[in-house]
Amino acid sequence: MPSASDIPALDARLTALSAGDRLRWAAETFGARAGIGTSFQPAGIVILHLAKSLGLNLPAFTLNTGLLFPETLELKAQLEKHLGITIEDLQPAQTVAEQAVTHGPELWKRDPEKCCGLRKVAVLDQKLFALDLWITGVRRDQSQERSVTPLVSLVARPNHTELVKLNPLVDWSREQVWDYIRSHQIPYNVLHDRGFRSIGCAPCTALPTSDDERSGRWVGFNKTECGLHNRPRPQ
Ligand code: SF4
């Protein structure tokens, strides 16, 4: 397990590698304690395909909030069949109906921060105890907030222990991602063909309002992240 002082040299080493070799390092270093977290955005699809085509044993999981588009659930099934993999389906403690009883109906319309906390962040928090390496599809060109995302970093679990986070496509452009998907004929979310770019829960996803990929998320709120990727740094 690298320490904070190891991260700059590790970052430099991994930056020089291809995305596939970054994933190979992940599998060889962390084995079953590595996991690919995906919400089936284009970059996540590329990571799943790369891992499979390289024969890497990197298990994948997704946060199923119960509010995903039917098209996203259909894509999960398509990818599992196409790639011959199983993507673990992690669900919140409460169903959407139970949450409505506890916190009132349509919490996302009144307090999306709390709703994401319950339906995404708390679920990931639990999963991170089973991992030492969390692999995600975050890219720097997705938004202003993500433009300084590191390739590799340490992040904190809720109990302040540390794990490593790797964004193997952090330096890929949107065009590179789509070139990969098209050239390998990988299934993707059909909502992209209707103009959607970043696709999350149905109530909080709209067509983008600018060139910022994530501008269609939580429209009308001062919110651009669900809280998964702006976790506290280790203390
Ligand atoms: S994206 Fe919207 S519906 Fe989904 S968990 Fe967050 S606030 Fe709730």
Coordinates of C-alpha atoms and ligand atoms in Angstrom, one line a residue:
M1 CA 0.0 0.0 0.0
P2 CA 1.7 3.3 -1.1
S3 CA 2.0 6.1 1.4
A4 CA 1.4 9.8 0.8
S5 CA 5.1 10.3 0.1
D6 CA 5.1 7.6 -2.6
I7 CA 2.3 9.2 -4.6
P8 CA 4.3 11.8 -6.6
A9 CA 6.8 9.1 -7.9
L10 CA 3.9 6.7 -8.6
D11 CA 2.0 9.3 -10.4
A12 CA 5.0 10.1 -12.6
R13 CA 5.5 6.3 -13.3
L14 CA 1.9 5.7 -14.2
T15 CA 1.6 8.8 -16.3
A16 CA 4.2 7.4 -18.6
L17 CA 2.2 4.2 -19.2
S18 CA -0.8 3.5 -21.5
A19 CA -4.2 3.2 -19.9
G20 CA -4.0 -0.5 -20.4
D21 CA -0.7 -0.8 -18.6
R22 CA -2.1 1.4 -15.8
L23 CA -4.8 -1.2 -15.3
R24 CA -2.3 -4.0 -15.5
W25 CA -0.4 -2.3 -12.7
A26 CA -3.6 -2.1 -10.7
A27 CA -4.4 -5.8 -11.1
E28 CA -0.9 -7.0 -10.4
T29 CA -0.5 -4.7 -7.3
F30 CA -3.9 -5.0 -5.7
G31 CA -5.5 -8.2 -7.0
A32 CA -9.0 -8.8 -5.6
R33 CA -8.7 -5.7 -3.5
A34 CA -9.0 -3.5 -6.6
G35 CA -12.4 -2.6 -8.0
I36 CA -13.7 -0.7 -11.0
G37 CA -16.6 1.6 -10.0
T38 CA -18.7 2.5 -13.0
S39 CA -21.9 4.4 -13.8
F40 CA -21.6 3.4 -17.4
Q41 CA -20.4 6.7 -18.7
P42 CA -18.3 6.3 -21.9
A43 CA -15.0 6.3 -20.0
G44 CA -16.2 3.6 -17.7
I45 CA -17.2 1.5 -20.6
V46 CA -13.7 1.8 -22.1
I47 CA -12.1 0.8 -18.8
L48 CA -14.3 -2.3 -18.5
H49 CA -13.5 -3.3 -22.1
L50 CA -9.7 -2.6 -21.6
A51 CA -9.6 -4.8 -18.5
K52 CA -11.5 -7.6 -20.2
S53 CA -9.4 -7.5 -23.4
L54 CA -6.2 -7.6 -21.4
G55 CA -7.4 -10.6 -19.3
L56 CA -7.2 -8.6 -16.1
N57 CA -9.1 -9.9 -13.1
L58 CA -10.6 -6.5 -12.0
P59 CA -14.1 -6.8 -10.5
A60 CA -16.6 -4.1 -11.3
F61 CA -19.4 -2.6 -9.4
T62 CA -22.1 0.1 -9.9
L63 CA -24.2 2.2 -7.6
N64 CA -27.8 1.4 -8.5
T65 CA -29.8 4.3 -6.9
G66 CA -33.1 2.9 -8.0
L67 CA -33.5 6.1 -10.0
L68 CA -31.4 5.2 -13.1
F69 CA -32.8 5.5 -16.6
P70 CA -34.2 2.2 -18.1
E71 CA -31.7 2.7 -20.9
T72 CA -28.8 2.6 -18.3
L73 CA -30.0 -0.6 -16.8
E74 CA -30.4 -2.1 -20.3
L75 CA -26.8 -1.0 -21.0
K76 CA -25.6 -2.8 -17.9
A77 CA -27.2 -6.0 -19.1
Q78 CA -25.7 -5.5 -22.6
L79 CA -22.2 -5.0 -21.3
E80 CA -22.3 -8.0 -19.0
K81 CA -23.3 -10.1 -22.0
H82 CA -20.9 -8.5 -24.5
L83 CA -17.9 -8.7 -22.2
G84 CA -18.8 -11.9 -20.4
I85 CA -18.6 -10.2 -17.0
T86 CA -20.8 -9.6 -13.9
I87 CA -21.0 -6.1 -12.6
E88 CA -21.9 -6.0 -8.9
D89 CA -25.1 -4.1 -8.2
L90 CA -24.9 -2.1 -5.0
Q91 CA -28.1 -0.6 -3.6
P92 CA -29.0 2.0 -0.9
A93 CA -30.3 1.0 2.5
Q94 CA -33.8 2.2 1.6
T95 CA -35.8 1.8 -1.6
V96 CA -37.1 5.0 -3.2
A97 CA -40.5 4.4 -1.6
E98 CA -39.0 3.8 1.8
Q99 CA -36.9 7.0 1.5
A100 CA -40.1 8.9 0.6
V101 CA -41.7 7.8 3.9
T102 CA -38.6 8.7 6.0
H103 CA -37.5 11.9 4.2
G104 CA -40.5 12.9 2.2
P105 CA -41.3 12.3 -1.5
E106 CA -38.8 13.3 -4.2
L107 CA -36.0 14.3 -1.9
W108 CA -33.9 15.1 -5.0
K109 CA -36.1 18.1 -5.7
R110 CA -35.6 19.6 -2.3
D111 CA -32.2 18.4 -1.1
P112 CA -30.2 16.6 -3.8
E113 CA -27.1 16.7 -1.6
K114 CA -28.9 14.6 1.1
C115 CA -30.4 12.3 -1.6
C116 CA -27.0 11.7 -3.2
G117 CA -25.6 11.1 0.3
L118 CA -28.1 8.4 1.0
R119 CA -28.3 6.8 -2.4
K120 CA -24.7 7.0 -3.6
V121 CA -22.1 8.2 -1.1
A122 CA -23.2 6.0 1.8
V123 CA -23.3 3.0 -0.5
L124 CA -19.8 3.7 -1.9
D125 CA -18.5 4.3 1.6
Q126 CA -19.4 0.7 2.6
K127 CA -17.9 -0.7 -0.6
L128 CA -14.6 1.1 -0.1
F129 CA -13.9 -1.0 3.1
A130 CA -13.6 -4.0 0.7
L131 CA -11.1 -2.3 -1.5
D132 CA -7.5 -1.0 -1.4
L133 CA -7.7 0.5 -5.0
W134 CA -10.8 2.2 -6.4
I135 CA -10.7 2.6 -10.2
T136 CA -12.9 5.3 -11.8
G137 CA -13.5 6.9 -15.2
V138 CA -13.1 10.5 -14.1
R139 CA -11.4 12.6 -16.9
R140 CA -10.0 16.1 -16.7
D141 CA -11.8 17.4 -19.7
Q142 CA -15.3 16.6 -18.3
S143 CA -15.7 19.9 -16.4
Q144 CA -13.9 22.8 -14.9
E145 CA -14.0 21.1 -11.4
R146 CA -12.4 18.0 -12.8
S147 CA -9.6 19.7 -14.7
V148 CA -7.1 19.2 -12.0
T149 CA -8.0 15.6 -11.2
P150 CA -4.8 13.5 -10.4
L151 CA -4.1 10.2 -12.1
V152 CA -3.5 8.5 -8.8
S153 CA -4.2 9.7 -5.2
L154 CA -5.0 8.6 -1.7
V155 CA -8.6 9.1 -0.5
A156 CA -10.2 8.5 2.8
R157 CA -12.7 5.9 4.0
P158 CA -15.3 7.1 6.5
N159 CA -13.1 5.8 9.4
H160 CA -10.1 7.9 8.0
T161 CA -8.1 4.9 6.8
E162 CA -6.7 5.3 3.3
L163 CA -7.1 3.6 -0.1
V164 CA -5.7 4.4 -3.5
K165 CA -7.8 5.9 -6.2
L166 CA -6.8 5.5 -9.9
N167 CA -8.4 7.4 -12.8
P168 CA -6.7 5.5 -15.7
L169 CA -8.3 7.7 -18.4
V170 CA -7.8 11.0 -16.6
D171 CA -5.8 12.4 -19.5
W172 CA -8.0 11.1 -22.3
S173 CA -10.2 13.5 -24.3
R174 CA -13.9 12.9 -25.0
E175 CA -12.9 12.2 -28.7
Q176 CA -10.4 9.5 -27.7
V177 CA -13.0 7.8 -25.5
W178 CA -15.6 7.8 -28.3
D179 CA -13.0 6.7 -30.9
Y180 CA -12.3 3.7 -28.7
I181 CA -15.9 2.8 -28.2
R182 CA -16.7 3.0 -31.9
S183 CA -13.6 1.2 -33.1
H184 CA -14.3 -1.7 -30.7
Q185 CA -18.0 -1.6 -31.3
I186 CA -18.8 -1.6 -27.6
P187 CA -22.5 -1.0 -26.5
Y188 CA -23.1 2.4 -25.1
N189 CA -26.0 4.3 -23.5
V190 CA -28.5 5.1 -26.4
L191 CA -29.3 8.4 -24.5
H192 CA -26.0 9.7 -25.9
D193 CA -27.6 9.6 -29.4
R194 CA -30.3 11.9 -28.1
G195 CA -27.8 14.5 -27.0
F196 CA -27.2 13.5 -23.4
R197 CA -23.5 13.5 -22.3
S198 CA -23.1 12.8 -18.6
I199 CA -25.9 10.4 -17.5
G200 CA -26.9 9.9 -13.9
C201 CA -30.2 9.4 -12.1
A202 CA -33.2 10.2 -14.4
P203 CA -34.7 13.0 -12.1
C204 CA -31.3 14.9 -12.0
T205 CA -30.1 14.5 -15.7
A206 CA -31.0 16.8 -18.5
L207 CA -29.5 17.7 -21.9
P208 CA -26.3 19.7 -21.4
T209 CA -26.6 23.4 -21.3
S210 CA -23.1 24.2 -22.4
D211 CA -19.9 22.4 -23.7
D212 CA -19.3 21.3 -20.1
E213 CA -20.2 17.6 -20.2
R214 CA -21.8 17.7 -16.8
S215 CA -23.8 20.9 -17.3
G216 CA -27.0 18.8 -17.6
R217 CA -26.7 17.4 -14.0
W218 CA -28.7 18.9 -11.2
V219 CA -29.9 21.8 -13.3
G220 CA -31.2 24.6 -11.1
F221 CA -29.1 23.6 -8.1
N222 CA -25.6 24.9 -7.1
K223 CA -24.4 21.3 -7.4
T224 CA -22.0 19.7 -9.9
E225 CA -20.8 16.6 -8.1
C226 CA -22.7 13.8 -6.3
G227 CA -20.0 13.6 -3.6
L228 CA -18.3 10.4 -4.8
H229 CA -15.3 12.2 -6.3
N230 CA -14.9 15.1 -3.9
R231 CA -14.3 12.9 -0.9
P232 CA -12.3 14.2 2.0
R233 CA -8.5 13.7 1.8
P234 CA -6.9 11.4 4.4
Q235 CA -6.1 13.2 7.7
Ligands
SF4_1 S1 -28.5 12.1 -8.6 FE1 -30.5 12.9 -7.9 S2 -31.9 11.1 -7.7 FE2 -29.7 10.4 -7.8 S3 -29.0 10.1 -5.8 FE3 -28.4 12.2 -6.4 S4 -30.1 13.6 -5.9 FE4 -30.9 11.5 -5.7

